[in-house]
């Protein structure tokens, strides 16, 4: 199924989907492969293409990954909340994001497919050029996957809170942790409804300058 959204619609309505993940509808592998094929059109430094997408469908492995996520999530969500000035839209959204994130934490193991994108190499010890080149060679592909998924009625959410337990996840999934870096843990499901909206954001004009940083 294609939603036939415009490019701008896809770019502005691909949200972090948590409460509207359809836990009961399986996903055909062909759709995952189609989204991945689009994702792998993304740029990479020196055209190195050091990427691999690992999809997890096995219920036992999903349960164990969800447990690792929970071990990272629980202390984070119960830790001190970020503080914003009164009226800041991020403060207004915080409770919504928190409730949505708590829901995903509870149902993570029930999501039909979990995706772990991998990049070749380890960022530890790399200088800023090396790190920027590594992350910059995988993040465009992952975001493209999410955009392609949106056009096909699928949703996901970028999550990173299983990464304190990256080694345990690597062992579970047969990943050589010395060679590959996990980028995150992405629930993938059909969405419940397809009418997603633009999100409120900080004022673009205040976050842009020309010629001199901070000039308006
Ligand atoms: C690097 C990164 C890490 C994130 N980690 C998590 C996470 O661990 N758990 C979660 O529920 N959401 C996570 N998110 C999703 C953000 O909370 C979400 O993108 C943000 O609230 C904005 O919502 P939107 O994407 O719908 O506009 C992460 C997003 C990014 C980009």
Coordinates of N, CA and C and ligand atoms in Angstrom, one line a residue:
X1 N 0.8 -1.2 0.0 CA 0.0 0.0 0.0 C 0.9 1.3 0.0
X2 N 0.6 2.1 -0.9 CA 1.4 3.4 -1.0 C 0.4 4.5 -0.6
X3 N 0.8 5.4 0.2 CA -0.1 6.5 0.6 C -0.1 7.6 -0.4
X4 N 0.9 7.6 -1.3 CA 1.0 8.6 -2.3 C 1.1 10.1 -1.7
X5 N 1.9 10.2 -0.7 CA 2.1 11.5 -0.1 C 3.2 12.2 -0.9
X6 N 3.1 13.6 -0.9 CA 4.2 14.3 -1.5 C 5.5 14.2 -0.7
X7 N 6.6 14.5 -1.3 CA 7.9 14.4 -0.6 C 7.8 15.3 0.7
X8 N 7.3 16.5 0.5 CA 7.2 17.4 1.7 C 6.3 16.8 2.8
X9 N 5.2 16.2 2.4 CA 4.3 15.5 3.4 C 5.0 14.4 4.1
X10 N 5.8 13.6 3.4 CA 6.5 12.5 4.0 C 7.5 13.1 5.0
X11 N 8.2 14.1 4.6 CA 9.3 14.7 5.4 C 8.7 15.4 6.7
X12 N 7.5 15.9 6.6 CA 7.0 16.7 7.7 C 6.0 15.9 8.6
X13 N 5.7 14.7 8.2 CA 4.7 13.9 9.0 C 5.2 12.5 9.4
X14 N 6.5 12.3 9.2 CA 7.1 11.1 9.7 C 7.4 11.3 11.2
X15 N 6.5 10.8 12.1 CA 6.7 11.1 13.5 C 7.3 9.9 14.2
X16 N 7.7 10.1 15.5 CA 8.0 8.9 16.3 C 6.7 8.3 16.7
X17 N 6.4 7.1 16.1 CA 5.1 6.4 16.3 C 5.3 5.4 17.4
X18 N 4.5 5.5 18.5 CA 4.6 4.5 19.6 C 3.2 4.0 19.9
X19 N 2.3 4.9 20.2 CA 0.9 4.4 20.6 C 0.1 3.9 19.4
X20 N 0.5 4.3 18.2 CA -0.3 3.9 17.1 C 0.5 2.9 16.2
X21 N 1.3 2.1 16.9 CA 1.9 0.9 16.2 C 0.9 -0.2 16.3
X22 N 0.5 -0.8 15.1 CA -0.4 -1.9 15.1 C 0.3 -3.2 15.5
X23 N 0.1 -3.7 16.7 CA 0.8 -4.9 17.2 C 0.3 -6.2 16.7
X24 N -0.9 -6.1 16.0 CA -1.5 -7.4 15.6 C -1.4 -7.7 14.1
X25 N -0.8 -6.7 13.4 CA -0.7 -6.9 11.9 C 0.7 -7.2 11.5
X26 N 0.9 -8.4 11.0 CA 2.3 -8.8 10.5 C 2.8 -7.9 9.4
X27 N 4.1 -7.8 9.2 CA 4.6 -7.1 8.1 C 5.3 -8.1 7.1
X28 N 5.0 -7.9 5.9 CA 5.7 -8.8 4.9 C 7.1 -8.4 4.7
X29 N 8.0 -9.4 4.6 CA 9.4 -9.1 4.5 C 9.7 -8.3 3.2
X30 N 8.9 -8.5 2.2 CA 9.1 -7.8 0.9 C 9.0 -6.3 1.2
X31 N 8.2 -5.8 2.1 CA 8.0 -4.4 2.3 C 9.3 -3.9 3.1
X32 N 9.7 -4.7 4.0 CA 11.0 -4.3 4.7 C 12.1 -4.2 3.8
X33 N 12.2 -5.1 2.8 CA 13.3 -5.1 1.9 C 13.2 -3.9 0.9
X34 N 12.0 -3.6 0.6 CA 11.8 -2.4 -0.3 C 12.2 -1.2 0.4
X35 N 11.8 -1.0 1.6 CA 12.2 0.2 2.4 C 13.8 0.2 2.6
X36 N 14.3 -0.9 2.8 CA 15.8 -1.0 3.0 C 16.5 -0.7 1.6
X37 N 16.0 -1.1 0.6 CA 16.6 -0.8 -0.7 C 16.6 0.7 -1.0
X38 N 15.5 1.3 -0.6 CA 15.4 2.8 -0.7 C 16.4 3.4 0.2
X39 N 16.5 2.9 1.5 CA 17.4 3.4 2.5 C 18.8 3.4 2.0
X40 N 19.2 2.3 1.3 CA 20.6 2.2 0.9 C 20.9 3.0 -0.4
X41 N 20.0 3.9 -0.7 CA 20.4 4.9 -1.7 C 21.0 6.1 -1.0
X42 N 21.0 6.1 0.3 CA 21.6 7.3 1.1 C 23.1 7.4 0.8
X43 N 23.6 8.6 1.1 CA 25.0 8.9 0.9 C 25.9 8.2 2.0
X44 N 27.1 7.8 1.7 CA 28.1 7.4 2.7 C 29.4 8.0 2.3
X45 N 30.2 8.3 3.4 CA 31.5 8.9 3.1 C 32.4 7.9 2.3
X46 N 33.0 8.4 1.2 CA 33.8 7.6 0.3 C 33.0 6.5 -0.4
X47 N 31.7 6.6 -0.3 CA 30.8 5.6 -0.9 C 31.1 4.2 -0.3
X48 N 31.5 4.2 1.0 CA 31.9 3.0 1.7 C 30.8 2.0 1.9
X49 N 29.6 2.4 2.1 CA 28.4 1.5 2.3 C 28.6 0.5 3.4
X50 N 29.2 0.9 4.5 CA 29.4 0.0 5.6 C 28.2 -0.1 6.5
X51 N 27.2 -0.7 5.9 CA 25.9 -0.8 6.7 C 25.3 -2.2 6.6
X52 N 24.4 -2.4 7.5 CA 23.7 -3.7 7.6 C 22.4 -3.5 8.4
X53 N 21.3 -3.9 7.9 CA 20.1 -3.8 8.7 C 19.7 -5.2 9.2
X54 N 19.6 -5.3 10.5 CA 19.2 -6.6 11.1 C 17.8 -6.5 11.6
X55 N 16.9 -7.3 11.0 CA 15.5 -7.3 11.4 C 15.2 -8.5 12.3
X56 N 14.6 -8.2 13.4 CA 14.3 -9.3 14.4 C 12.8 -9.5 14.5
X57 N 12.5 -10.8 14.1 CA 11.0 -11.2 14.1 C 10.8 -12.2 15.2
X58 N 11.8 -12.9 15.6 CA 11.7 -14.0 16.6 C 11.2 -13.5 17.9
X59 N 10.0 -14.1 18.4 CA 9.4 -13.6 19.6 C 10.4 -13.6 20.8
X60 N 11.2 -14.7 21.0 CA 12.0 -14.8 22.1 C 13.1 -13.7 22.1
X61 N 13.7 -13.5 20.9 CA 14.7 -12.5 20.8 C 14.2 -11.1 21.0
X62 N 12.9 -10.9 20.5 CA 12.3 -9.6 20.7 C 12.1 -9.3 22.1
X63 N 11.6 -10.3 22.9 CA 11.4 -10.2 24.3 C 12.7 -9.8 25.0
X64 N 13.8 -10.5 24.6 CA 15.1 -10.2 25.3 C 15.6 -8.7 24.9
X65 N 15.4 -8.3 23.7 CA 15.8 -7.0 23.3 C 14.9 -5.9 24.0
X66 N 13.6 -6.2 24.2 CA 12.7 -5.3 24.9 C 13.2 -5.2 26.4
X67 N 13.6 -6.3 26.9 CA 14.1 -6.3 28.3 C 15.3 -5.4 28.4
X68 N 16.3 -5.5 27.5 CA 17.4 -4.7 27.5 C 17.0 -3.2 27.4
X69 N 16.1 -2.9 26.5 CA 15.6 -1.6 26.3 C 15.0 -1.1 27.6
X70 N 14.2 -1.9 28.3 CA 13.6 -1.5 29.6 C 14.7 -1.2 30.6
X71 N 15.8 -1.9 30.6 CA 16.8 -1.7 31.6 C 17.5 -0.3 31.3
X72 N 17.5 0.1 30.1 CA 18.0 1.4 29.8 C 17.0 2.5 30.0
X73 N 15.7 2.2 29.7 CA 14.7 3.2 29.7 C 14.3 3.6 31.1
X74 N 14.1 2.6 32.0 CA 13.5 2.9 33.3 C 14.3 3.9 34.1
X75 N 15.6 3.7 34.3 CA 16.3 4.8 35.0 C 16.3 6.1 34.3
X76 N 16.3 6.1 33.0 CA 16.3 7.4 32.2 C 15.0 8.1 32.4
X77 N 13.9 7.4 32.3 CA 12.6 8.1 32.4 C 12.3 8.5 33.8
X78 N 12.9 7.8 34.8 CA 12.7 8.2 36.2 C 13.7 9.2 36.7
X79 N 14.7 9.5 35.8 CA 15.7 10.5 36.2 C 15.1 11.9 36.1
X80 N 16.0 12.9 36.4 CA 15.5 14.3 36.4 C 15.1 14.7 35.0
X81 N 13.9 15.4 34.9 CA 13.4 15.8 33.6 C 14.2 17.1 33.2
X82 N 14.3 17.3 31.9 CA 14.9 18.5 31.4 C 14.0 19.7 31.7
X83 N 14.7 20.8 32.0 CA 13.9 22.0 32.4 C 13.9 23.0 31.2
X84 N 12.7 23.6 31.0 CA 12.6 24.6 29.9 C 11.9 25.8 30.5
X85 N 12.1 26.9 29.8 CA 11.5 28.2 30.3 C 9.9 28.0 30.1
X86 N 9.2 28.8 30.9 CA 7.7 28.7 30.8 C 7.3 29.1 29.4
X87 N 6.4 28.3 28.8 CA 5.9 28.6 27.5 C 6.7 28.0 26.4
X88 N 7.8 27.4 26.7 CA 8.6 26.6 25.7 C 7.8 25.4 25.2
X89 N 7.7 25.3 23.9 CA 6.9 24.2 23.3 C 7.4 22.8 23.8
X90 N 8.7 22.8 24.0 CA 9.2 21.5 24.4 C 8.7 21.0 25.8
X91 N 8.4 22.0 26.7 CA 7.8 21.7 28.0 C 6.4 21.3 27.8
X92 N 5.7 22.0 26.8 CA 4.3 21.6 26.6 C 4.2 20.2 26.0
X93 N 5.2 19.7 25.3 CA 5.1 18.4 24.7 C 5.6 17.3 25.6
X94 N 6.3 17.7 26.7 CA 7.1 16.7 27.4 C 6.2 15.6 28.0
X95 N 5.1 15.9 28.5 CA 4.2 14.9 29.1 C 3.7 13.9 28.0
X96 N 3.4 14.5 26.9 CA 2.9 13.7 25.8 C 4.0 12.7 25.3
X97 N 5.2 13.2 25.2 CA 6.3 12.3 24.8 C 6.6 11.3 25.8
X98 N 6.5 11.7 27.1 CA 6.8 10.7 28.2 C 5.7 9.6 28.2
X99 N 4.5 10.0 28.1 CA 3.4 9.0 28.1 C 3.5 8.0 26.9
X100 N 3.8 8.6 25.8 CA 4.0 7.8 24.5 C 5.2 6.8 24.7
X101 N 6.3 7.4 25.3 CA 7.5 6.5 25.4 C 7.3 5.4 26.4
X102 N 6.5 5.7 27.5 CA 6.2 4.7 28.5 C 5.3 3.6 27.9
X103 N 4.4 4.0 27.0 CA 3.6 2.9 26.3 C 4.5 2.0 25.4
X104 N 5.4 2.6 24.7 CA 6.3 1.8 23.8 C 7.1 0.8 24.7
X105 N 7.6 1.3 25.8 CA 8.4 0.5 26.7 C 7.6 -0.8 27.1
X106 N 6.3 -0.6 27.4 CA 5.5 -1.7 27.8 C 5.2 -2.7 26.7
X107 N 5.1 -2.3 25.5 CA 4.7 -3.1 24.4 C 5.8 -3.5 23.4
X108 N 7.0 -3.1 23.7 CA 8.1 -3.2 22.7 C 8.2 -4.6 22.2
X109 N 8.1 -5.6 23.1 CA 8.3 -7.0 22.6 C 7.1 -7.5 21.7
X110 N 6.0 -6.8 21.7 CA 4.9 -7.2 20.9 C 4.9 -6.6 19.5
X111 N 5.8 -5.6 19.3 CA 5.9 -5.0 18.0 C 6.3 -6.1 16.9
X112 N 5.7 -6.1 15.8 CA 5.9 -7.2 14.8 C 7.4 -7.4 14.4
X113 N 8.1 -6.3 14.2 CA 9.5 -6.4 13.8 C 10.3 -5.3 14.5
X114 N 11.5 -5.7 15.0 CA 12.4 -4.7 15.5 C 13.6 -4.7 14.6
X115 N 14.0 -3.5 14.3 CA 15.2 -3.2 13.4 C 16.4 -2.7 14.2
X116 N 17.5 -3.3 14.0 CA 18.8 -2.7 14.5 C 19.6 -2.4 13.3
X117 N 19.8 -1.1 12.9 CA 20.7 -0.8 11.9 C 22.1 -0.8 12.5
X118 N 23.1 -1.3 11.6 CA 24.5 -1.5 12.1 C 25.4 -0.7 11.2
X119 N 26.4 -0.1 11.8 CA 27.4 0.5 10.9 C 28.8 -0.2 11.2
X120 N 29.5 -0.3 10.1 CA 30.8 -1.0 10.2 C 31.8 -0.1 10.9
X121 N 32.5 -0.7 11.9 CA 33.5 0.1 12.7 C 33.0 0.5 14.0
X122 N 33.9 1.0 14.9 CA 33.5 1.5 16.2 C 33.9 2.9 16.3
X123 N 33.0 3.8 16.9 CA 33.4 5.2 17.0 C 34.3 5.5 18.2
X124 N 34.5 4.6 19.2 CA 35.3 4.9 20.3 C 36.7 5.3 19.9
X125 N 37.2 6.4 20.4 CA 38.5 6.8 20.1 C 38.7 7.6 18.8
X126 N 37.7 7.6 18.0 CA 37.8 8.3 16.7 C 37.8 9.8 17.0
X127 N 38.5 10.6 16.2 CA 38.4 12.1 16.3 C 37.1 12.6 15.7
X128 N 36.9 13.9 15.8 CA 35.6 14.4 15.3 C 35.3 14.1 13.8
X129 N 36.4 14.2 13.0 CA 36.2 13.9 11.6 C 35.8 12.4 11.5
X130 N 36.5 11.5 12.2 CA 36.1 10.1 12.1 C 34.7 9.8 12.5
X131 N 34.4 10.4 13.7 CA 33.0 10.2 14.2 C 31.9 10.7 13.3
X132 N 32.2 11.9 12.8 CA 31.1 12.6 11.9 C 31.0 11.7 10.7
X133 N 32.1 11.2 10.2 CA 32.0 10.4 8.9 C 31.3 9.1 9.2
X134 N 31.5 8.5 10.4 CA 30.8 7.2 10.6 C 29.3 7.4 10.8
X135 N 29.0 8.3 11.7 CA 27.5 8.5 12.0 C 26.8 9.1 10.8
X136 N 27.6 10.0 10.1 CA 27.0 10.6 8.9 C 26.8 9.6 7.7
X137 N 27.4 8.4 7.9 CA 27.3 7.4 6.8 C 26.2 6.4 7.1
X138 N 25.5 6.5 8.2 CA 24.4 5.6 8.5 C 23.1 6.3 8.8
X139 N 23.2 7.5 9.5 CA 21.9 8.1 9.9 C 21.1 8.5 8.7
X140 N 21.6 9.0 7.6 CA 20.7 9.3 6.4 C 20.0 8.0 6.0
X141 N 20.6 6.9 6.0 CA 20.0 5.6 5.5 C 18.8 5.3 6.5
X142 N 19.1 5.4 7.8 CA 18.1 5.0 8.7 C 16.8 5.9 8.6
X143 N 17.1 7.2 8.5 CA 16.0 8.2 8.3 C 15.2 7.9 7.0
X144 N 16.0 7.6 5.9 CA 15.3 7.2 4.7 C 14.4 6.0 4.8
X145 N 14.9 5.0 5.6 CA 14.1 3.8 5.9 C 12.8 4.3 6.5
X146 N 12.8 5.2 7.5 CA 11.6 5.6 8.2 C 10.7 6.4 7.3
X147 N 11.3 7.2 6.4 CA 10.5 7.9 5.4 C 9.8 6.9 4.4
X148 N 10.5 6.0 3.9 CA 10.0 5.0 3.0 C 8.9 4.2 3.7
X149 N 9.1 3.9 5.0 CA 8.1 3.1 5.7 C 6.8 3.9 5.9
X150 N 7.0 5.2 6.1 CA 5.8 6.1 6.3 C 4.9 6.1 5.0
X151 N 5.6 6.2 3.9 CA 4.9 6.2 2.6 C 4.1 4.8 2.4
X152 N 4.6 3.8 3.0 CA 3.9 2.5 2.9 C 3.0 2.1 4.1
X153 N 2.7 3.1 4.9 CA 1.7 2.9 6.0 C 2.3 2.2 7.2
X154 N 3.7 2.2 7.2 CA 4.4 1.7 8.4 C 4.9 2.9 9.3
X155 N 5.1 2.6 10.6 CA 5.6 3.6 11.5 C 6.8 3.0 12.3
X156 N 7.6 3.9 12.8 CA 8.7 3.5 13.7 C 9.0 4.6 14.7
X157 N 10.0 4.4 15.5 CA 10.4 5.5 16.4 C 11.9 5.2 16.6
X158 N 12.7 6.3 16.5 CA 14.1 6.2 16.7 C 14.3 5.9 18.2
X159 N 14.9 4.9 18.6 CA 15.3 4.7 20.1 C 16.7 4.3 20.2
X160 N 17.3 4.7 21.4 CA 18.7 4.4 21.6 C 18.9 3.8 23.0
X161 N 17.8 3.6 23.8 CA 18.0 3.3 25.2 C 18.4 1.8 25.5
X162 N 18.5 1.0 24.5 CA 19.1 -0.3 24.7 C 20.6 -0.3 24.6
X163 N 21.1 0.8 24.1 CA 22.6 0.8 23.8 C 23.5 0.7 25.0
X164 N 23.1 1.1 26.2 CA 24.0 0.8 27.4 C 24.2 -0.7 27.4
X165 N 23.4 -1.5 26.8 CA 23.5 -3.0 26.8 C 23.8 -3.5 25.4
X166 N 24.5 -2.7 24.6 CA 24.8 -3.1 23.2 C 25.5 -4.4 23.1
X167 N 26.4 -4.7 24.0 CA 27.1 -6.0 24.0 C 26.2 -7.1 24.2
X168 N 25.3 -7.0 25.1 CA 24.3 -8.1 25.4 C 23.5 -8.3 24.1
X169 N 23.0 -7.2 23.5 CA 22.2 -7.4 22.3 C 23.1 -8.0 21.2
X170 N 24.3 -7.6 21.1 CA 25.2 -8.2 20.1 C 25.3 -9.7 20.3
X171 N 25.5 -10.2 21.5 CA 25.6 -11.6 21.8 C 24.3 -12.3 21.4
X172 N 23.2 -11.7 21.8 CA 21.9 -12.3 21.5 C 21.7 -12.6 20.0
X173 N 22.2 -11.6 19.2 CA 21.9 -11.6 17.7 C 23.1 -12.0 16.9
X174 N 24.2 -12.5 17.5 CA 25.3 -13.0 16.7 C 26.0 -11.9 16.0
X175 N 26.0 -10.7 16.5 CA 26.8 -9.5 15.9 C 28.2 -9.5 16.5
X176 N 29.2 -9.3 15.7 CA 30.5 -9.1 16.2 C 30.7 -7.7 16.7
X177 N 30.7 -7.6 18.0 CA 30.7 -6.2 18.6 C 31.9 -5.4 18.3
X178 N 33.0 -6.1 18.0 CA 34.3 -5.4 17.8 C 34.3 -4.8 16.4
X179 N 33.4 -5.3 15.5 CA 33.4 -4.8 14.1 C 32.2 -3.9 13.8
X180 N 31.1 -4.1 14.5 CA 29.8 -3.4 14.1 C 29.3 -2.6 15.3
X181 N 28.8 -1.4 15.0 CA 28.2 -0.5 16.0 C 26.7 -0.5 15.7
X182 N 25.9 -0.7 16.8 CA 24.5 -0.6 16.7 C 24.0 0.8 16.8
X183 N 23.1 1.2 15.9 CA 22.7 2.6 15.8 C 21.5 2.9 16.7
X184 N 20.7 1.9 17.0 CA 19.5 2.1 17.8 C 18.6 0.8 17.7
X185 N 17.4 1.0 18.2 CA 16.5 -0.1 18.2 C 15.1 0.5 17.7
X186 N 14.7 0.0 16.5 CA 13.6 0.6 15.9 C 12.4 -0.3 15.8
X187 N 11.3 0.0 16.5 CA 10.1 -0.8 16.3 C 9.5 -0.5 14.9
X188 N 9.1 -1.6 14.2 CA 8.4 -1.3 12.9 C 7.1 -2.0 12.9
X189 N 6.1 -1.3 12.6 CA 4.7 -1.9 12.5 C 3.9 -1.1 11.5
X190 N 2.8 -1.7 11.1 CA 1.8 -0.8 10.4 C 1.2 0.2 11.4
X191 N 0.9 1.4 10.9 CA 0.4 2.4 11.9 C -1.2 2.2 11.9
X192 N -1.7 2.6 13.1 CA -3.2 2.6 13.3 C -3.6 4.0 12.7
X193 N -4.2 3.9 11.5 CA -4.5 5.2 10.8 C -3.2 5.7 10.2
X194 N -3.4 6.6 9.3 CA -2.2 7.1 8.6 C -2.1 8.6 8.6
X195 N -3.0 9.3 9.3 CA -3.1 10.7 9.3 C -2.2 11.4 10.4
X196 N -0.9 11.4 10.1 CA 0.0 12.0 11.0 C 0.2 13.5 10.6
X197 N 0.6 14.3 11.6 CA 0.7 15.8 11.4 C 2.1 16.3 11.5
X198 N 2.3 17.5 11.1 CA 3.5 18.3 11.4 C 3.5 18.4 13.0
X199 N 4.8 18.4 13.5 CA 4.9 18.6 15.0 C 5.2 20.1 15.3
X200 N 4.8 20.6 16.4 CA 5.3 21.9 16.8 C 6.8 21.8 17.1
X201 N 7.5 22.8 16.6 CA 9.0 22.9 16.7 C 9.4 24.3 17.2
X202 N 10.6 24.4 17.6 CA 11.1 25.7 17.9 C 11.1 26.6 16.6
X203 N 11.1 27.9 16.8 CA 11.0 28.8 15.6 C 12.2 28.7 14.7
X204 N 12.0 28.2 13.5 CA 13.1 28.0 12.6 C 13.9 29.3 12.4
X205 N 13.2 30.5 12.3 CA 14.0 31.7 12.0 C 15.0 32.0 13.1
X206 N 14.7 31.6 14.3 CA 15.6 31.9 15.4 C 16.8 31.0 15.5
X207 N 16.7 29.9 14.6 CA 17.8 28.9 14.7 C 18.6 28.9 13.4
X208 N 18.6 30.0 12.7 CA 19.3 30.1 11.4 C 20.1 31.4 11.4
X209 N 21.3 31.4 10.9 CA 22.0 32.6 10.7 C 22.7 32.6 9.4
X210 N 23.1 33.8 8.9 CA 23.8 33.9 7.6 C 25.1 34.6 7.9
X211 N 26.2 34.1 7.4 CA 27.5 34.7 7.5 C 28.2 34.7 8.8
X212 N 27.5 35.1 9.9 CA 28.0 35.1 11.2 C 27.1 34.4 12.1
X213 N 27.6 33.5 12.9 CA 26.8 32.7 13.8 C 26.0 33.6 14.7
X214 N 24.7 33.4 14.8 CA 23.8 34.2 15.7 C 23.2 35.4 15.0
X215 N 23.7 35.8 13.8 CA 23.1 37.0 13.2 C 21.7 36.6 12.7
X216 N 20.8 37.5 12.6 CA 19.5 37.2 12.1 C 19.3 37.7 10.7
Ligands
LIG1 C1 18.8 10.1 18.6 C2 17.4 9.8 19.1 C3 17.2 9.0 20.2 C4 15.9 8.7 20.6 N1 15.7 7.8 21.6 C5 14.4 7.5 22.0 C6 14.2 6.4 22.9 O1 15.1 5.8 23.4 N2 12.9 6.1 23.2 C7 11.8 6.8 22.7 O2 10.7 6.5 23.0 N3 12.0 7.8 21.8 C8 13.3 8.1 21.4 N4 13.5 9.1 20.4 C9 12.3 9.8 19.8 C10 12.1 11.2 20.2 O3 11.6 11.3 21.5 C11 11.2 11.9 19.2 O4 11.8 11.9 17.9 C12 10.9 13.4 19.6 O5 10.1 13.4 20.8 C13 10.2 14.2 18.5 O6 9.0 13.5 18.1 P1 8.7 13.3 16.6 O7 9.9 12.5 16.0 O8 7.4 12.6 16.5 O9 8.7 14.7 16.0 C14 14.8 9.4 20.0 C15 15.0 10.2 18.9 C16 16.3 10.4 18.4 C17 16.5 11.3 17.2

